[in-house]
Amino acid sequence: MSQSYVRACALADVPEEGVLAVNVDGTQVAVVRSAGQVHALEDRCSHSDVALSEGEVYDGVIECWLHGSCFDLRTGNADSKPATKAVPVYSAKVEGDSVFVSLATDNQEVPR
């Protein structure tokens, strides 16, 4: 099954170890750069319905600014409370100077 990718932003607009909020076909997406990789997650904390793009990126996670829940950039799993549910993760790829995102979800929560 092939995925349909949409241009989300310029790679240069996503800070190193940072995040950029973008709208992809009506879905708010947090495009994240960490350790040289680009990731895309739904831009909404599963605990408190606030924008993850306003949080901090470090050690392969994005931390929600409101209550400190951390989400794994690869899986979307909640790594710390108060969040207990994963956030959707989308495929992201870099082509040339652009970041492309597919809204087909990639994640299935990884058992602990």
JSON list of C-alpha atoms in Angstrom, two decimals:
[
{"chain": "A", "resi": 1, "resn": "MET", "atom": "CA", "xyz": [0.00, 0.00, 0.00]},
{"chain": "A", "resi": 2, "resn": "SER", "atom": "CA", "xyz": [1.55, 3.31, -1.04]},
{"chain": "A", "resi": 3, "resn": "GLN", "atom": "CA", "xyz": [1.32, 6.39, 1.11]},
{"chain": "A", "resi": 4, "resn": "SER", "atom": "CA", "xyz": [0.36, 9.80, -0.18]},
{"chain": "A", "resi": 5, "resn": "TYR", "atom": "CA", "xyz": [2.77, 12.51, 0.97]},
{"chain": "A", "resi": 6, "resn": "VAL", "atom": "CA", "xyz": [2.02, 16.23, 1.18]},
{"chain": "A", "resi": 7, "resn": "ARG", "atom": "CA", "xyz": [4.62, 19.00, 1.41]},
{"chain": "A", "resi": 8, "resn": "ALA", "atom": "CA", "xyz": [4.46, 20.22, 5.01]},
{"chain": "A", "resi": 9, "resn": "CYS", "atom": "CA", "xyz": [7.24, 22.83, 5.19]},
{"chain": "A", "resi": 10, "resn": "ALA", "atom": "CA", "xyz": [10.77, 23.77, 4.26]},
{"chain": "A", "resi": 11, "resn": "LEU", "atom": "CA", "xyz": [13.39, 21.77, 6.16]},
{"chain": "A", "resi": 12, "resn": "ALA", "atom": "CA", "xyz": [15.15, 25.03, 7.05]},
{"chain": "A", "resi": 13, "resn": "ASP", "atom": "CA", "xyz": [12.01, 26.16, 8.94]},
{"chain": "A", "resi": 14, "resn": "VAL", "atom": "CA", "xyz": [12.32, 23.28, 11.44]},
{"chain": "A", "resi": 15, "resn": "PRO", "atom": "CA", "xyz": [14.95, 24.12, 14.07]},
{"chain": "A", "resi": 16, "resn": "GLU", "atom": "CA", "xyz": [17.60, 21.56, 15.05]},
{"chain": "A", "resi": 17, "resn": "GLU", "atom": "CA", "xyz": [16.33, 19.78, 18.18]},
{"chain": "A", "resi": 18, "resn": "GLY", "atom": "CA", "xyz": [13.11, 21.74, 17.73]},
{"chain": "A", "resi": 19, "resn": "VAL", "atom": "CA", "xyz": [9.60, 21.66, 16.39]},
{"chain": "A", "resi": 20, "resn": "LEU", "atom": "CA", "xyz": [7.40, 23.52, 13.91]},
{"chain": "A", "resi": 21, "resn": "ALA", "atom": "CA", "xyz": [3.58, 23.49, 13.91]},
{"chain": "A", "resi": 22, "resn": "VAL", "atom": "CA", "xyz": [2.10, 22.99, 10.44]},
{"chain": "A", "resi": 23, "resn": "ASN", "atom": "CA", "xyz": [-1.31, 22.30, 8.98]},
{"chain": "A", "resi": 24, "resn": "VAL", "atom": "CA", "xyz": [-1.38, 19.30, 6.63]},
{"chain": "A", "resi": 25, "resn": "ASP", "atom": "CA", "xyz": [-4.71, 18.90, 4.85]},
{"chain": "A", "resi": 26, "resn": "GLY", "atom": "CA", "xyz": [-6.59, 20.22, 7.87]},
{"chain": "A", "resi": 27, "resn": "THR", "atom": "CA", "xyz": [-4.62, 18.25, 10.49]},
{"chain": "A", "resi": 28, "resn": "GLN", "atom": "CA", "xyz": [-2.36, 20.05, 12.95]},
{"chain": "A", "resi": 29, "resn": "VAL", "atom": "CA", "xyz": [1.05, 18.34, 12.82]},
{"chain": "A", "resi": 30, "resn": "ALA", "atom": "CA", "xyz": [4.20, 18.88, 14.86]},
{"chain": "A", "resi": 31, "resn": "VAL", "atom": "CA", "xyz": [7.22, 18.45, 12.57]},
{"chain": "A", "resi": 32, "resn": "VAL", "atom": "CA", "xyz": [10.25, 17.71, 14.73]},
{"chain": "A", "resi": 33, "resn": "ARG", "atom": "CA", "xyz": [14.00, 17.55, 14.07]},
{"chain": "A", "resi": 34, "resn": "SER", "atom": "CA", "xyz": [16.01, 15.50, 16.53]},
{"chain": "A", "resi": 35, "resn": "ALA", "atom": "CA", "xyz": [19.40, 13.81, 16.20]},
{"chain": "A", "resi": 36, "resn": "GLY", "atom": "CA", "xyz": [19.43, 14.51, 12.47]},
{"chain": "A", "resi": 37, "resn": "GLN", "atom": "CA", "xyz": [16.04, 12.83, 11.89]},
{"chain": "A", "resi": 38, "resn": "VAL", "atom": "CA", "xyz": [12.69, 14.37, 10.98]},
{"chain": "A", "resi": 39, "resn": "HIS", "atom": "CA", "xyz": [9.53, 13.16, 12.71]},
{"chain": "A", "resi": 40, "resn": "ALA", "atom": "CA", "xyz": [5.85, 14.10, 12.49]},
{"chain": "A", "resi": 41, "resn": "LEU", "atom": "CA", "xyz": [3.25, 13.71, 15.24]},
{"chain": "A", "resi": 42, "resn": "GLU", "atom": "CA", "xyz": [-0.23, 14.97, 15.82]},
{"chain": "A", "resi": 43, "resn": "ASP", "atom": "CA", "xyz": [0.19, 18.41, 17.40]},
{"chain": "A", "resi": 44, "resn": "ARG", "atom": "CA", "xyz": [-2.02, 17.62, 20.39]},
{"chain": "A", "resi": 45, "resn": "CYS", "atom": "CA", "xyz": [-1.16, 16.19, 23.78]},
{"chain": "A", "resi": 46, "resn": "SER", "atom": "CA", "xyz": [-3.25, 13.10, 24.50]},
{"chain": "A", "resi": 47, "resn": "HIS", "atom": "CA", "xyz": [-3.68, 14.19, 28.11]},
{"chain": "A", "resi": 48, "resn": "SER", "atom": "CA", "xyz": [-4.62, 17.84, 27.93]},
{"chain": "A", "resi": 49, "resn": "ASP", "atom": "CA", "xyz": [-5.48, 18.81, 24.33]},
{"chain": "A", "resi": 50, "resn": "VAL", "atom": "CA", "xyz": [-2.74, 21.45, 24.04]},
{"chain": "A", "resi": 51, "resn": "ALA", "atom": "CA", "xyz": [-0.22, 21.95, 21.24]},
{"chain": "A", "resi": 52, "resn": "LEU", "atom": "CA", "xyz": [2.87, 19.74, 21.58]},
{"chain": "A", "resi": 53, "resn": "SER", "atom": "CA", "xyz": [4.66, 22.11, 19.22]},
{"chain": "A", "resi": 54, "resn": "GLU", "atom": "CA", "xyz": [4.94, 24.57, 22.12]},
{"chain": "A", "resi": 55, "resn": "GLY", "atom": "CA", "xyz": [6.98, 22.05, 24.12]},
{"chain": "A", "resi": 56, "resn": "GLU", "atom": "CA", "xyz": [10.66, 21.10, 24.27]},
{"chain": "A", "resi": 57, "resn": "VAL", "atom": "CA", "xyz": [12.48, 18.47, 22.21]},
{"chain": "A", "resi": 58, "resn": "TYR", "atom": "CA", "xyz": [15.31, 16.42, 23.76]},
{"chain": "A", "resi": 59, "resn": "ASP", "atom": "CA", "xyz": [16.62, 12.84, 23.95]},
{"chain": "A", "resi": 60, "resn": "GLY", "atom": "CA", "xyz": [14.20, 11.54, 21.31]},
{"chain": "A", "resi": 61, "resn": "VAL", "atom": "CA", "xyz": [11.06, 12.90, 22.99]},
{"chain": "A", "resi": 62, "resn": "ILE", "atom": "CA", "xyz": [8.83, 15.93, 22.88]},
{"chain": "A", "resi": 63, "resn": "GLU", "atom": "CA", "xyz": [7.69, 17.25, 26.25]},
{"chain": "A", "resi": 64, "resn": "CYS", "atom": "CA", "xyz": [4.27, 18.85, 26.64]},
{"chain": "A", "resi": 65, "resn": "TRP", "atom": "CA", "xyz": [4.68, 22.35, 28.03]},
{"chain": "A", "resi": 66, "resn": "LEU", "atom": "CA", "xyz": [1.60, 22.18, 30.26]},
{"chain": "A", "resi": 67, "resn": "HIS", "atom": "CA", "xyz": [2.04, 19.11, 32.49]},
{"chain": "A", "resi": 68, "resn": "GLY", "atom": "CA", "xyz": [5.40, 17.67, 31.38]},
{"chain": "A", "resi": 69, "resn": "SER", "atom": "CA", "xyz": [4.24, 14.49, 29.67]},
{"chain": "A", "resi": 70, "resn": "CYS", "atom": "CA", "xyz": [6.84, 13.19, 27.22]},
{"chain": "A", "resi": 71, "resn": "PHE", "atom": "CA", "xyz": [6.10, 11.40, 23.95]},
{"chain": "A", "resi": 72, "resn": "ASP", "atom": "CA", "xyz": [8.53, 9.21, 22.01]},
{"chain": "A", "resi": 73, "resn": "LEU", "atom": "CA", "xyz": [9.18, 10.80, 18.61]},
{"chain": "A", "resi": 74, "resn": "ARG", "atom": "CA", "xyz": [9.32, 7.42, 16.83]},
{"chain": "A", "resi": 75, "resn": "THR", "atom": "CA", "xyz": [6.32, 5.68, 18.36]},
{"chain": "A", "resi": 76, "resn": "GLY", "atom": "CA", "xyz": [4.19, 8.46, 19.87]},
{"chain": "A", "resi": 77, "resn": "ASN", "atom": "CA", "xyz": [4.03, 6.49, 23.13]},
{"chain": "A", "resi": 78, "resn": "ALA", "atom": "CA", "xyz": [3.58, 8.46, 26.33]},
{"chain": "A", "resi": 79, "resn": "ASP", "atom": "CA", "xyz": [6.83, 8.02, 28.26]},
{"chain": "A", "resi": 80, "resn": "SER", "atom": "CA", "xyz": [5.72, 9.89, 31.39]},
{"chain": "A", "resi": 81, "resn": "LYS", "atom": "CA", "xyz": [2.56, 10.76, 33.25]},
{"chain": "A", "resi": 82, "resn": "PRO", "atom": "CA", "xyz": [0.10, 12.31, 33.42]},
{"chain": "A", "resi": 83, "resn": "ALA", "atom": "CA", "xyz": [-0.40, 11.21, 29.78]},
{"chain": "A", "resi": 84, "resn": "THR", "atom": "CA", "xyz": [-1.02, 7.49, 29.33]},
{"chain": "A", "resi": 85, "resn": "LYS", "atom": "CA", "xyz": [-2.13, 7.34, 25.67]},
{"chain": "A", "resi": 86, "resn": "ALA", "atom": "CA", "xyz": [0.06, 7.61, 22.60]},
{"chain": "A", "resi": 87, "resn": "VAL", "atom": "CA", "xyz": [-0.30, 10.40, 20.06]},
{"chain": "A", "resi": 88, "resn": "PRO", "atom": "CA", "xyz": [-0.57, 9.56, 16.35]},
{"chain": "A", "resi": 89, "resn": "VAL", "atom": "CA", "xyz": [2.75, 9.45, 14.49]},
{"chain": "A", "resi": 90, "resn": "TYR", "atom": "CA", "xyz": [2.93, 10.14, 10.77]},
{"chain": "A", "resi": 91, "resn": "SER", "atom": "CA", "xyz": [5.53, 9.24, 8.15]},
{"chain": "A", "resi": 92, "resn": "ALA", "atom": "CA", "xyz": [7.85, 12.11, 7.34]},
{"chain": "A", "resi": 93, "resn": "LYS", "atom": "CA", "xyz": [10.50, 12.30, 4.67]},
{"chain": "A", "resi": 94, "resn": "VAL", "atom": "CA", "xyz": [12.89, 14.92, 3.38]},
{"chain": "A", "resi": 95, "resn": "GLU", "atom": "CA", "xyz": [13.22, 15.49, -0.35]},
{"chain": "A", "resi": 96, "resn": "GLY", "atom": "CA", "xyz": [15.53, 18.28, -1.37]},
{"chain": "A", "resi": 97, "resn": "ASP", "atom": "CA", "xyz": [14.80, 21.26, 0.87]},
{"chain": "A", "resi": 98, "resn": "SER", "atom": "CA", "xyz": [11.28, 20.17, 1.82]},
{"chain": "A", "resi": 99, "resn": "VAL", "atom": "CA", "xyz": [9.63, 17.99, 4.46]},
{"chain": "A", "resi": 100, "resn": "PHE", "atom": "CA", "xyz": [6.77, 15.79, 3.29]},
{"chain": "A", "resi": 101, "resn": "VAL", "atom": "CA", "xyz": [4.25, 14.11, 5.61]},
{"chain": "A", "resi": 102, "resn": "SER", "atom": "CA", "xyz": [1.80, 11.27, 5.06]},
{"chain": "A", "resi": 103, "resn": "LEU", "atom": "CA", "xyz": [-1.26, 11.41, 7.32]},
{"chain": "A", "resi": 104, "resn": "ALA", "atom": "CA", "xyz": [-1.57, 7.63, 7.36]},
{"chain": "A", "resi": 105, "resn": "THR", "atom": "CA", "xyz": [-0.70, 6.79, 10.97]},
{"chain": "A", "resi": 106, "resn": "ASP", "atom": "CA", "xyz": [2.43, 4.75, 11.59]},
{"chain": "A", "resi": 107, "resn": "ASN", "atom": "CA", "xyz": [2.09, 3.90, 15.23]},
{"chain": "A", "resi": 108, "resn": "GLN", "atom": "CA", "xyz": [0.70, 1.06, 17.18]},
{"chain": "A", "resi": 109, "resn": "GLU", "atom": "CA", "xyz": [1.41, 1.52, 20.87]},
{"chain": "A", "resi": 110, "resn": "VAL", "atom": "CA", "xyz": [4.51, -0.45, 21.84]},
{"chain": "A", "resi": 111, "resn": "PRO", "atom": "CA", "xyz": [3.92, -2.70, 24.85]},
{"chain": "A", "resi": 112, "resn": "ARG", "atom": "CA", "xyz": [6.02, -1.95, 27.91]}
]
